[in-house]
PDB file of C-alpha atoms and ligand atoms in Angstrom:
ATOM      1  CA  MET A  11       0.000   0.000   0.000  1.00 48.00           C
ATOM      2  CA  ASN A  12       1.492   3.394  -0.869  1.00 60.00           C
ATOM      3  CA  ARG A  13       1.016   6.385   1.369  1.00 62.00           C
ATOM      4  CA  PHE A  14      -1.516   8.064  -0.909  1.00 58.00           C
ATOM      5  CA  GLU A  15      -3.921   5.207  -0.379  1.00 58.00           C
ATOM      6  CA  ASN A  16      -5.879   4.533   2.769  1.00 59.00           C
ATOM      7  CA  ALA A  17      -3.105   4.863   5.309  1.00 68.00           C
ATOM      8  CA  LYS A  18      -5.269   5.951   8.202  1.00 73.00           C
ATOM      9  CA  LYS A  19      -2.695   5.184  10.887  1.00 77.00           C
ATOM     10  CA  THR A  20       0.071   7.136   9.129  1.00 76.00           C
ATOM     11  CA  VAL A  21      -2.213  10.080   8.452  1.00 75.00           C
ATOM     12  CA  LEU A  22      -3.542  10.258  12.003  1.00 76.00           C
ATOM     13  CA  LYS A  23      -0.039   9.965  13.442  1.00 75.00           C
ATOM     14  CA  ALA A  24       1.223  12.839  11.276  1.00 73.00           C
ATOM     15  CA  THR A  25      -1.854  14.912  12.137  1.00 75.00           C
ATOM     16  CA  ARG A  26      -1.471  14.318  15.844  1.00 73.00           C
ATOM     17  CA  SER A  27       2.182  15.344  15.870  1.00 70.00           C
ATOM     18  CA  TYR A  28       1.596  18.382  13.639  1.00 70.00           C
ATOM     19  CA  TYR A  29      -1.287  19.886  15.598  1.00 71.00           C
ATOM     20  CA  HIS A  30       0.114  18.975  18.983  1.00 72.00           C
ATOM     21  CA  HIS A  31       3.006  21.347  18.363  1.00 70.00           C
ATOM     22  CA  LEU A  32       1.544  24.056  16.214  1.00 78.00           C
ATOM     23  CA  GLY A  33      -2.073  24.533  17.213  1.00 75.00           C
ATOM     24  CA  TYR A  34      -1.433  27.136  19.869  1.00 76.00           C
ATOM     25  CA  TYR A  35       0.606  29.436  17.613  1.00 82.00           C
ATOM     26  CA  GLU A  36      -1.703  28.920  14.662  1.00 79.00           C
ATOM     27  CA  ASP A  37      -4.607  30.209  16.729  1.00 76.00           C
ATOM     28  CA  LEU A  38      -2.704  33.382  17.593  1.00 78.00           C
ATOM     29  CA  LEU A  39      -2.002  33.897  13.917  1.00 81.00           C
ATOM     30  CA  VAL A  40      -5.633  33.689  12.828  1.00 77.00           C
ATOM     31  CA  SER A  41      -7.246  35.451  15.766  1.00 75.00           C
ATOM     32  CA  GLU A  42      -8.265  38.420  13.557  1.00 75.00           C
ATOM     33  CA  SER A  43     -10.171  36.265  11.073  1.00 88.00           C
ATOM     34  CA  THR A  44     -11.782  34.201  13.847  1.00 92.00           C
ATOM     35  CA  LYS A  45     -14.064  37.077  14.832  1.00 93.00           C
ATOM     36  CA  HIS A  46     -15.310  37.431  11.257  1.00 95.00           C
ATOM     37  CA  GLU A  47     -15.839  33.655  11.040  1.00 97.00           C
ATOM     38  CA  LEU A  48     -17.872  33.678  14.270  1.00 97.00           C
ATOM     39  CA  ASP A  49     -20.079  36.448  12.856  1.00 97.00           C
ATOM     40  CA  PHE A  50     -20.535  34.342   9.718  1.00 98.00           C
ATOM     41  CA  LEU A  51     -21.471  31.271  11.798  1.00 98.00           C
ATOM     42  CA  GLU A  52     -24.179  33.222  13.596  1.00 98.00           C
ATOM     43  CA  PHE A  53     -25.455  34.490  10.231  1.00 98.00           C
ATOM     44  CA  ALA A  54     -25.587  30.865   8.976  1.00 98.00           C
ATOM     45  CA  PHE A  55     -27.436  29.733  12.122  1.00 98.00           C
ATOM     46  CA  ARG A  56     -30.053  32.492  11.694  1.00 98.00           C
ATOM     47  CA  THR A  57     -30.443  32.030   7.948  1.00 97.00           C
ATOM     48  CA  HIS A  58     -30.262  28.282   7.366  1.00 98.00           C
ATOM     49  CA  ALA A  59     -31.578  26.491  10.462  1.00 98.00           C
ATOM     50  CA  THR A  60     -35.352  26.112  10.756  1.00 97.00           C
ATOM     51  CA  HIS A  61     -35.281  26.856  14.465  1.00 97.00           C
ATOM     52  CA  ARG A  62     -33.138  28.860  16.882  1.00 98.00           C
ATOM     53  CA  VAL A  63     -29.663  27.353  17.216  1.00 98.00           C
ATOM     54  CA  LYS A  64     -28.822  26.702  20.850  1.00 98.00           C
ATOM     55  CA  GLU A  65     -26.590  23.648  20.967  1.00 98.00           C
ATOM     56  CA  VAL A  66     -23.445  23.381  18.799  1.00 98.00           C
ATOM     57  CA  LEU A  67     -20.866  20.635  18.220  1.00 98.00           C
ATOM     58  CA  ASP A  68     -17.426  21.207  16.649  1.00 98.00           C
ATOM     59  CA  VAL A  69     -16.058  17.864  15.393  1.00 98.00           C
ATOM     60  CA  ALA A  70     -12.408  18.976  15.075  1.00 97.00           C
ATOM     61  CA  CYS A  71     -12.287  21.971  17.361  1.00 96.00           C
ATOM     62  CA  GLY A  72      -8.495  22.300  17.492  1.00 92.00           C
ATOM     63  CA  SER A  73      -7.562  24.546  20.370  1.00 88.00           C
ATOM     64  CA  GLY A  74     -11.110  25.826  20.423  1.00 93.00           C
ATOM     65  CA  ARG A  75     -11.152  29.161  18.630  1.00 93.00           C
ATOM     66  CA  HIS A  76     -14.668  28.691  17.150  1.00 97.00           C
ATOM     67  CA  ILE A  77     -16.341  26.637  19.852  1.00 97.00           C
ATOM     68  CA  LEU A  78     -15.064  28.815  22.707  1.00 96.00           C
ATOM     69  CA  GLY A  79     -16.027  31.909  20.733  1.00 96.00           C
ATOM     70  CA  LEU A  80     -19.571  30.568  20.366  1.00 98.00           C
ATOM     71  CA  ALA A  81     -19.738  29.699  24.067  1.00 98.00           C
ATOM     72  CA  HIS A  82     -18.849  33.329  24.819  1.00 98.00           C
ATOM     73  CA  ARG A  83     -21.789  34.310  22.613  1.00 98.00           C
ATOM     74  CA  GLY A  84     -24.214  32.243  24.676  1.00 98.00           C
ATOM     75  CA  TYR A  85     -24.409  28.872  22.863  1.00 98.00           C
ATOM     76  CA  LYS A  86     -24.266  25.514  24.625  1.00 98.00           C
ATOM     77  CA  CYS A  87     -21.089  24.049  23.179  1.00 98.00           C
ATOM     78  CA  THR A  88     -19.310  20.709  22.761  1.00 98.00           C
ATOM     79  CA  GLY A  89     -15.931  20.402  21.068  1.00 98.00           C
ATOM     80  CA  GLN A  90     -13.930  17.345  20.176  1.00 97.00           C
ATOM     81  CA  ASP A  91     -10.577  16.793  18.530  1.00 95.00           C
ATOM     82  CA  TYR A  92      -8.427  13.816  17.701  1.00 94.00           C
ATOM     83  CA  THR A  93      -5.210  15.374  19.050  1.00 91.00           C
ATOM     84  CA  PRO A  94      -5.001  15.206  22.863  1.00 90.00           C
ATOM     85  CA  GLY A  95      -2.639  18.230  22.957  1.00 87.00           C
ATOM     86  CA  GLN A  96      -5.269  20.345  21.198  1.00 89.00           C
ATOM     87  CA  VAL A  97      -7.985  19.260  23.650  1.00 93.00           C
ATOM     88  CA  GLN A  98      -5.675  20.177  26.559  1.00 90.00           C
ATOM     89  CA  VAL A  99      -5.019  23.637  25.094  1.00 88.00           C
ATOM     90  CA  ALA A 100      -8.778  24.155  24.537  1.00 92.00           C
ATOM     91  CA  LYS A 101      -9.549  23.068  28.109  1.00 94.00           C
ATOM     92  CA  ALA A 102      -6.914  25.396  29.582  1.00 90.00           C
ATOM     93  CA  ARG A 103      -8.198  28.218  27.429  1.00 90.00           C
ATOM     94  CA  ALA A 104     -11.837  27.642  28.485  1.00 94.00           C
ATOM     95  CA  LYS A 105     -10.757  27.695  32.119  1.00 95.00           C
ATOM     96  CA  ARG A 106      -8.689  30.851  31.628  1.00 92.00           C
ATOM     97  CA  GLU A 107     -11.527  32.607  29.813  1.00 93.00           C
ATOM     98  CA  GLY A 108     -14.126  31.462  32.335  1.00 97.00           C
ATOM     99  CA  VAL A 109     -16.394  29.817  29.779  1.00 97.00           C
ATOM    100  CA  PHE A 110     -17.948  26.344  29.855  1.00 97.00           C
ATOM    101  CA  VAL A 111     -17.447  24.014  26.880  1.00 98.00           C
ATOM    102  CA  LYS A 112     -17.660  20.219  27.009  1.00 98.00           C
ATOM    103  CA  LEU A 113     -14.333  19.117  25.485  1.00 98.00           C
ATOM    104  CA  LEU A 114     -13.546  15.565  24.410  1.00 97.00           C
ATOM    105  CA  GLN A 115     -10.846  13.659  22.592  1.00 96.00           C
ATOM    106  CA  GLY A 116     -12.300  11.781  19.639  1.00 96.00           C
ATOM    107  CA  ASP A 117     -12.285  10.995  15.949  1.00 96.00           C
ATOM    108  CA  ALA A 118     -14.513  13.056  13.653  1.00 97.00           C
ATOM    109  CA  THR A 119     -15.718   9.834  12.034  1.00 96.00           C
ATOM    110  CA  ARG A 120     -17.209   8.670  15.348  1.00 95.00           C
ATOM    111  CA  LEU A 121     -19.748  10.898  17.058  1.00 95.00           C
ATOM    112  CA  ASN A 122     -22.244  10.162  19.800  1.00 87.00           C
ATOM    113  CA  ASP A 123     -25.492  11.883  20.696  1.00 88.00           C
ATOM    114  CA  ASP A 124     -27.862  11.256  17.774  1.00 91.00           C
ATOM    115  CA  GLY A 125     -30.260  14.104  16.973  1.00 93.00           C
ATOM    116  CA  LYS A 126     -28.902  16.335  19.715  1.00 95.00           C
ATOM    117  CA  PHE A 127     -27.364  19.368  18.008  1.00 98.00           C
ATOM    118  CA  ASP A 128     -28.826  22.382  16.223  1.00 98.00           C
ATOM    119  CA  ALA A 129     -25.562  23.033  14.388  1.00 98.00           C
ATOM    120  CA  VAL A 130     -22.380  21.058  13.750  1.00 98.00           C
ATOM    121  CA  LEU A 131     -19.078  22.554  12.591  1.00 98.00           C
ATOM    122  CA  ALA A 132     -16.545  20.587  10.517  1.00 98.00           C
ATOM    123  CA  LEU A 133     -13.991  23.301   9.802  1.00 98.00           C
ATOM    124  CA  ARG A 134     -10.674  22.625   8.022  1.00 96.00           C
ATOM    125  CA  ILE A 135     -10.969  18.909   8.747  1.00 97.00           C
ATOM    126  CA  LEU A 136     -12.471  17.100   5.730  1.00 98.00           C
ATOM    127  CA  PHE A 137      -9.250  17.429   3.675  1.00 96.00           C
ATOM    128  CA  LEU A 138      -7.221  15.901   6.518  1.00 94.00           C
ATOM    129  CA  LEU A 139      -9.271  12.706   6.674  1.00 95.00           C
ATOM    130  CA  PRO A 140      -7.471   9.779   5.055  1.00 91.00           C
ATOM    131  CA  ASP A 141      -9.928   8.728   2.368  1.00 92.00           C
ATOM    132  CA  ASP A 142     -13.467   8.904   0.947  1.00 93.00           C
ATOM    133  CA  ASP A 143     -14.835   6.381   3.443  1.00 94.00           C
ATOM    134  CA  ASN A 144     -13.673   8.574   6.319  1.00 96.00           C
ATOM    135  CA  VAL A 145     -15.085  11.762   4.784  1.00 97.00           C
ATOM    136  CA  LEU A 146     -18.424  10.057   4.194  1.00 98.00           C
ATOM    137  CA  ALA A 147     -18.412   8.486   7.655  1.00 97.00           C
ATOM    138  CA  CYS A 148     -17.774  11.916   9.191  1.00 98.00           C
ATOM    139  CA  LEU A 149     -20.600  13.581   7.227  1.00 98.00           C
ATOM    140  CA  HIS A 150     -23.038  10.703   7.921  1.00 98.00           C
ATOM    141  CA  GLN A 151     -22.251  10.991  11.626  1.00 98.00           C
ATOM    142  CA  VAL A 152     -22.768  14.759  11.518  1.00 98.00           C
ATOM    143  CA  HIS A 153     -26.120  14.193   9.798  1.00 98.00           C
ATOM    144  CA  ARG A 154     -27.122  11.785  12.571  1.00 98.00           C
ATOM    145  CA  ALA A 155     -25.938  14.096  15.331  1.00 98.00           C
ATOM    146  CA  LEU A 156     -28.106  16.950  14.016  1.00 98.00           C
ATOM    147  CA  LYS A 157     -31.718  17.604  14.920  1.00 98.00           C
ATOM    148  CA  SER A 158     -33.906  17.867  11.871  1.00 97.00           C
ATOM    149  CA  GLY A 159     -33.816  21.471  10.665  1.00 97.00           C
ATOM    150  CA  GLY A 160     -30.275  21.795  12.080  1.00 98.00           C
ATOM    151  CA  ILE A 161     -27.270  22.741   9.942  1.00 98.00           C
ATOM    152  CA  ILE A 162     -23.721  21.738   9.143  1.00 98.00           C
ATOM    153  CA  VAL A 163     -21.051  24.336   8.372  1.00 98.00           C
ATOM    154  CA  CYS A 164     -17.910  22.868   6.799  1.00 98.00           C
ATOM    155  CA  ASN A 165     -15.045  24.288   4.780  1.00 98.00           C
ATOM    156  CA  VAL A 166     -12.100  23.237   2.641  1.00 97.00           C
ATOM    157  CA  ALA A 167      -9.142  24.993   1.057  1.00 95.00           C
ATOM    158  CA  ASN A 168      -9.711  25.581  -2.663  1.00 94.00           C
ATOM    159  CA  PRO A 169      -6.828  24.146  -4.713  1.00 91.00           C
ATOM    160  CA  PHE A 170      -7.926  26.256  -7.701  1.00 91.00           C
ATOM    161  CA  TYR A 171      -7.325  29.442  -5.741  1.00 91.00           C
ATOM    162  CA  ASN A 172      -5.298  31.601  -8.037  1.00 85.00           C
ATOM    163  CA  GLY A 173      -3.283  33.537  -5.487  1.00 86.00           C
ATOM    164  CA  GLU A 174      -0.476  32.595  -3.189  1.00 82.00           C
ATOM    165  CA  ASN A 175      -1.269  29.999  -0.569  1.00 86.00           C
ATOM    166  CA  TRP A 176       0.397  26.796   0.495  1.00 85.00           C
ATOM    167  CA  PHE A 177      -2.445  24.598  -0.823  1.00 87.00           C
ATOM    168  CA  SER A 178      -2.860  26.249  -4.238  1.00 87.00           C
ATOM    169  CA  LEU A 179      -1.964  24.232  -7.345  1.00 85.00           C
ATOM    170  CA  LYS A 180       0.514  27.011  -8.130  1.00 86.00           C
ATOM    171  CA  SER A 181       2.560  26.214  -5.000  1.00 88.00           C
ATOM    172  CA  ILE A 182       2.198  22.491  -5.528  1.00 88.00           C
ATOM    173  CA  GLN A 183       3.501  22.755  -9.100  1.00 87.00           C
ATOM    174  CA  ARG A 184       6.358  24.959  -7.946  1.00 90.00           C
ATOM    175  CA  GLY A 185       7.169  22.418  -5.217  1.00 92.00           C
ATOM    176  CA  HIS A 186       7.549  24.883  -2.375  1.00 92.00           C
ATOM    177  CA  TYR A 187       5.918  27.795  -0.589  1.00 93.00           C
ATOM    178  CA  PHE A 188       7.510  30.638   1.378  1.00 93.00           C
ATOM    179  CA  ASN A 189       5.545  33.235   3.265  1.00 92.00           C
ATOM    180  CA  GLU A 190       5.983  35.637   6.124  1.00 94.00           C
ATOM    181  CA  VAL A 191       3.097  36.946   8.221  1.00 91.00           C
ATOM    182  CA  CYS A 192       3.352  39.429  11.074  1.00 92.00           C
ATOM    183  CA  VAL A 193       0.605  39.947  13.635  1.00 89.00           C
ATOM    184  CA  PRO A 194       0.986  41.852  16.908  1.00 88.00           C
ATOM    185  CA  GLY A 195       3.441  39.901  19.083  1.00 88.00           C
ATOM    186  CA  MET A 196       4.308  37.284  16.480  1.00 91.00           C
ATOM    187  CA  ARG A 197       6.193  36.777  13.211  1.00 94.00           C
ATOM    188  CA  TRP A 198       5.570  33.530  11.338  1.00 92.00           C
ATOM    189  CA  LEU A 199       7.799  32.435   8.497  1.00 94.00           C
ATOM    190  CA  SER A 200       6.436  29.421   6.575  1.00 91.00           C
ATOM    191  CA  ILE A 201       8.928  27.314   4.664  1.00 94.00           C
ATOM    192  CA  ASP A 202       6.949  24.517   3.065  1.00 93.00           C
ATOM    193  CA  ARG A 203       8.160  21.927   0.587  1.00 94.00           C
ATOM    194  CA  ILE A 204       6.095  19.333  -1.247  1.00 92.00           C
ATOM    195  CA  GLU A 205       7.483  15.913  -0.375  1.00 91.00           C
ATOM    196  CA  ASP A 206       5.170  13.925  -2.569  1.00 91.00           C
ATOM    197  CA  PHE A 207       2.238  14.725  -4.771  1.00 92.00           C
ATOM    198  CA  ASP A 208      -0.128  12.264  -6.395  1.00 92.00           C
ATOM    199  CA  PRO A 209      -1.838  14.168  -9.226  1.00 90.00           C
ATOM    200  CA  LEU A 210      -4.191  11.263  -9.936  1.00 91.00           C
ATOM    201  CA  HIS A 211      -5.826  11.239  -6.504  1.00 89.00           C
ATOM    202  CA  GLY A 212      -5.031  14.848  -5.585  1.00 91.00           C
ATOM    203  CA  VAL A 213      -3.107  14.006  -2.433  1.00 92.00           C
ATOM    204  CA  ALA A 214      -0.058  15.949  -1.246  1.00 92.00           C
ATOM    205  CA  TRP A 215       2.427  15.383   1.577  1.00 92.00           C
ATOM    206  CA  TRP A 216       4.071  18.563   2.782  1.00 91.00           C
ATOM    207  CA  GLN A 217       7.205  19.036   4.800  1.00 91.00           C
ATOM    208  CA  GLU A 218       6.648  22.203   6.743  1.00 89.00           C
ATOM    209  CA  THR A 219       9.198  24.217   8.701  1.00 91.00           C
ATOM    210  CA  PRO A 220       7.454  27.107  10.407  1.00 90.00           C
ATOM    211  CA  VAL A 221       9.780  29.564  12.122  1.00 93.00           C
ATOM    212  CA  ILE A 222       7.773  31.413  14.759  1.00 91.00           C
ATOM    213  CA  GLU A 223       9.113  34.424  16.599  1.00 93.00           C
ATOM    214  CA  THR A 224       7.187  35.470  19.711  1.00 88.00           C
ATOM    215  CA  SER A 225       7.994  37.304  22.942  1.00 87.00           C
ATOM    216  CA  ASP A 226       9.034  33.961  24.496  1.00 85.00           C
ATOM    217  CA  GLY A 227      11.654  33.275  21.827  1.00 89.00           C
ATOM    218  CA  ILE A 228      12.038  31.706  18.394  1.00 92.00           C
ATOM    219  CA  HIS A 229      10.391  28.341  17.789  1.00 89.00           C
ATOM    220  CA  VAL A 230      11.298  26.188  14.829  1.00 89.00           C
ATOM    221  CA  PHE A 231       9.167  23.169  13.997  1.00 87.00           C
ATOM    222  CA  ARG A 232       9.558  20.510  11.371  1.00 84.00           C
ATOM    223  CA  GLU A 233       6.397  18.623  10.559  1.00 84.00           C
ATOM    224  CA  HIS A 234       4.728  16.534   7.881  1.00 86.00           C
ATOM    225  CA  GLU A 235       1.152  16.997   6.826  1.00 88.00           C
ATOM    226  CA  ARG A 236      -1.019  15.228   4.300  1.00 91.00           C
ATOM    227  CA  LEU A 237      -3.759  17.045   2.468  1.00 91.00           C
ATOM    228  CA  ARG A 238      -6.405  15.905   0.005  1.00 94.00           C
ATOM    229  CA  LEU A 239      -7.355  18.503  -2.566  1.00 94.00           C
ATOM    230  CA  PHE A 240     -11.119  18.846  -2.908  1.00 96.00           C
ATOM    231  CA  THR A 241     -13.061  20.916  -5.402  1.00 95.00           C
ATOM    232  CA  TYR A 242     -16.452  22.552  -4.905  1.00 96.00           C
ATOM    233  CA  TRP A 243     -18.058  19.576  -6.702  1.00 97.00           C
ATOM    234  CA  ASP A 244     -16.428  16.966  -4.445  1.00 97.00           C
ATOM    235  CA  ILE A 245     -17.861  18.549  -1.303  1.00 98.00           C
ATOM    236  CA  LEU A 246     -21.248  19.037  -2.941  1.00 98.00           C
ATOM    237  CA  HIS A 247     -21.399  15.314  -3.779  1.00 98.00           C
ATOM    238  CA  TYR A 248     -20.149  14.192  -0.345  1.00 98.00           C
ATOM    239  CA  LEU A 249     -22.802  16.328   1.376  1.00 98.00           C
ATOM    240  CA  GLN A 250     -25.524  14.981  -0.915  1.00 98.00           C
ATOM    241  CA  ALA A 251     -24.368  11.397  -0.335  1.00 98.00           C
ATOM    242  CA  ALA A 252     -24.624  11.969   3.425  1.00 98.00           C
ATOM    243  CA  GLY A 253     -28.246  13.083   3.022  1.00 97.00           C
ATOM    244  CA  PHE A 254     -27.864  16.877   3.118  1.00 97.00           C
ATOM    245  CA  LYS A 255     -30.064  19.062   0.924  1.00 90.00           C
ATOM    246  CA  GLN A 256     -30.134  22.764   0.009  1.00 92.00           C
ATOM    247  CA  ILE A 257     -26.398  23.113  -0.025  1.00 97.00           C
ATOM    248  CA  LYS A 258     -25.046  26.629  -0.296  1.00 96.00           C
ATOM    249  CA  CYS A 259     -21.418  27.685  -0.740  1.00 96.00           C
ATOM    250  CA  TYR A 260     -20.074  30.983   0.601  1.00 96.00           C
ATOM    251  CA  PRO A 261     -16.555  31.565  -0.773  1.00 95.00           C
ATOM    252  CA  ASP A 262     -14.157  33.053   1.800  1.00 94.00           C
ATOM    253  CA  TRP A 263     -16.820  33.307   4.543  1.00 96.00           C
ATOM    254  CA  LYS A 264     -18.519  36.195   2.701  1.00 95.00           C
ATOM    255  CA  ILE A 265     -22.232  36.631   3.335  1.00 94.00           C
ATOM    256  CA  LYS A 266     -22.530  38.495   0.035  1.00 91.00           C
ATOM    257  CA  PRO A 267     -19.826  37.113  -2.232  1.00 80.00           C
ATOM    258  CA  PRO A 268     -18.542  39.467  -4.924  1.00 81.00           C
ATOM    259  CA  LYS A 269     -19.196  38.491  -8.577  1.00 82.00           C
ATOM    260  CA  LYS A 270     -15.723  36.988  -8.850  1.00 83.00           C
ATOM    261  CA  PRO A 271     -14.811  35.848  -5.322  1.00 82.00           C
ATOM    262  CA  LYS A 272     -11.211  35.087  -4.418  1.00 88.00           C
ATOM    263  CA  ALA A 273     -12.390  31.636  -3.337  1.00 92.00           C
ATOM    264  CA  GLU A 274      -9.390  30.829  -1.191  1.00 93.00           C
ATOM    265  CA  TRP A 275     -11.695  28.915   1.171  1.00 95.00           C
ATOM    266  CA  LEU A 276     -14.958  27.189   0.210  1.00 96.00           C
ATOM    267  CA  VAL A 277     -17.452  27.368   3.066  1.00 97.00           C
ATOM    268  CA  PHE A 278     -20.550  25.168   2.805  1.00 98.00           C
ATOM    269  CA  VAL A 279     -23.769  25.439   4.788  1.00 98.00           C
ATOM    270  CA  SER A 280     -26.448  22.795   4.533  1.00 98.00           C
ATOM    271  CA  ARG A 281     -29.527  21.679   6.409  1.00 97.00           C
ATOM    272  CA  LYS A 282     -30.790  18.308   7.577  1.00 97.00           C
ATOM    273  CA  ASP A 283     -34.443  18.032   6.519  1.00 94.00           C
TER     274      ASP A 283
HETATM  275  C1  LIG B  26      -6.600  22.705  10.578  1.00 74.38           C
HETATM  276  S1  LIG B  26      -7.037  22.287  12.228  1.00 74.38           S
HETATM  277  C2  LIG B  26      -8.643  23.015  12.305  1.00 74.38           C
HETATM  278  C3  LIG B  26      -9.045  23.389  13.691  1.00 74.38           C
HETATM  279  C4  LIG B  26     -10.320  24.237  13.737  1.00 74.38           C
HETATM  280  N1  LIG B  26     -11.469  23.474  13.260  1.00 74.38           N
HETATM  281  C5  LIG B  26     -10.134  25.494  12.930  1.00 74.38           C
HETATM  282  O1  LIG B  26     -10.743  25.629  11.840  1.00 74.38           O
HETATM  283  O2  LIG B  26      -9.350  26.333  13.358  1.00 74.38           O
HETATM  284  C6  LIG B  26      -7.428  20.576  12.068  1.00 74.38           C
HETATM  285  C7  LIG B  26      -7.779  19.916  13.370  1.00 74.38           C
HETATM  286  O3  LIG B  26      -8.345  18.645  13.063  1.00 74.38           O
HETATM  287  C8  LIG B  26      -7.881  17.706  14.015  1.00 74.38           C
HETATM  288  N2  LIG B  26      -8.059  16.380  13.418  1.00 74.38           N
HETATM  289  C9  LIG B  26      -7.338  15.801  12.425  1.00 74.38           C
HETATM  290  N3  LIG B  26      -7.831  14.571  12.120  1.00 74.38           N
HETATM  291  C10 LIG B  26      -8.906  14.391  12.933  1.00 74.38           C
HETATM  292  C11 LIG B  26      -9.862  13.361  13.080  1.00 74.38           C
HETATM  293  N4  LIG B  26      -9.795  12.247  12.354  1.00 74.38           N
HETATM  294  N5  LIG B  26     -10.848  13.528  13.996  1.00 74.38           N
HETATM  295  C12 LIG B  26     -10.937  14.662  14.754  1.00 74.38           C
HETATM  296  N6  LIG B  26     -10.044  15.666  14.660  1.00 74.38           N
HETATM  297  C13 LIG B  26      -9.055  15.551  13.751  1.00 74.38           C
HETATM  298  C14 LIG B  26      -6.460  18.130  14.294  1.00 74.38           C
HETATM  299  O4  LIG B  26      -6.002  17.635  15.528  1.00 74.38           O
HETATM  300  C15 LIG B  26      -6.592  19.642  14.274  1.00 74.38           C
HETATM  301  O5  LIG B  26      -6.859  20.137  15.567  1.00 74.38           O
END
């Protein structure tokens, strides 16, 4: 079996190591966009669910930036993540911020609590799952976990994005990606190299060396990550296969997308009938 095929163990091991180390700094980097994403989530809840959204599940909550944010806004929240280090960071953060969120370690393809939630988030996770069976299992489980009239919000990176980003076909064809981002208190230099790319199945293994400068020093990581490249149509078909209807895509978290959106991120909202 080659590593582009169903290598669930290898993929989960790489994921666990990658997010264990980087999750905390990644959250600091994207804290500006998180507020906008939370506003979008509340818009999606109001617009797409048939009833008032009260209870929310995040199936790969990372260190909790969305699920804690929603708890602060008054929702009853549950977050789970496969990486124990991420769950620990989320727990510490919830305690520090004085907010209650039920936080669990678990795989996004295995959820409990059938018909319990008004909304389920699957953000930046589908492309990390090892294969089609896992993506479908995750979406089927989300469908089961939702009340009828409840919604899923999921997103994936768009490989056809024409600008500069580590997941764009441009970077993949070039074989590497360099970028420097500065936010208050942190400078993040990404040095990413494609280790392997399977153009038939659209699967890439990246070797990533983020160099992160913060007030507590300079941190250099070296990690591997595997990503599946999904198009708009792939996600549409997965959602339909899992039983979702009335699927709407909002490129780049924009409530009113411009005529030609940048489409760096494809954000899908869909309801369980
Ligand atoms: C890119 S981060 C996204 C975190 C958060 N949803 C966000 O958008 O900021 C991906 C997260 O998925 C988690 N993850 C990867 N594979 C998983 C799986 N099979 N089940 C649950 N979580 C998983 C990782 O540990 C990581 O925290």
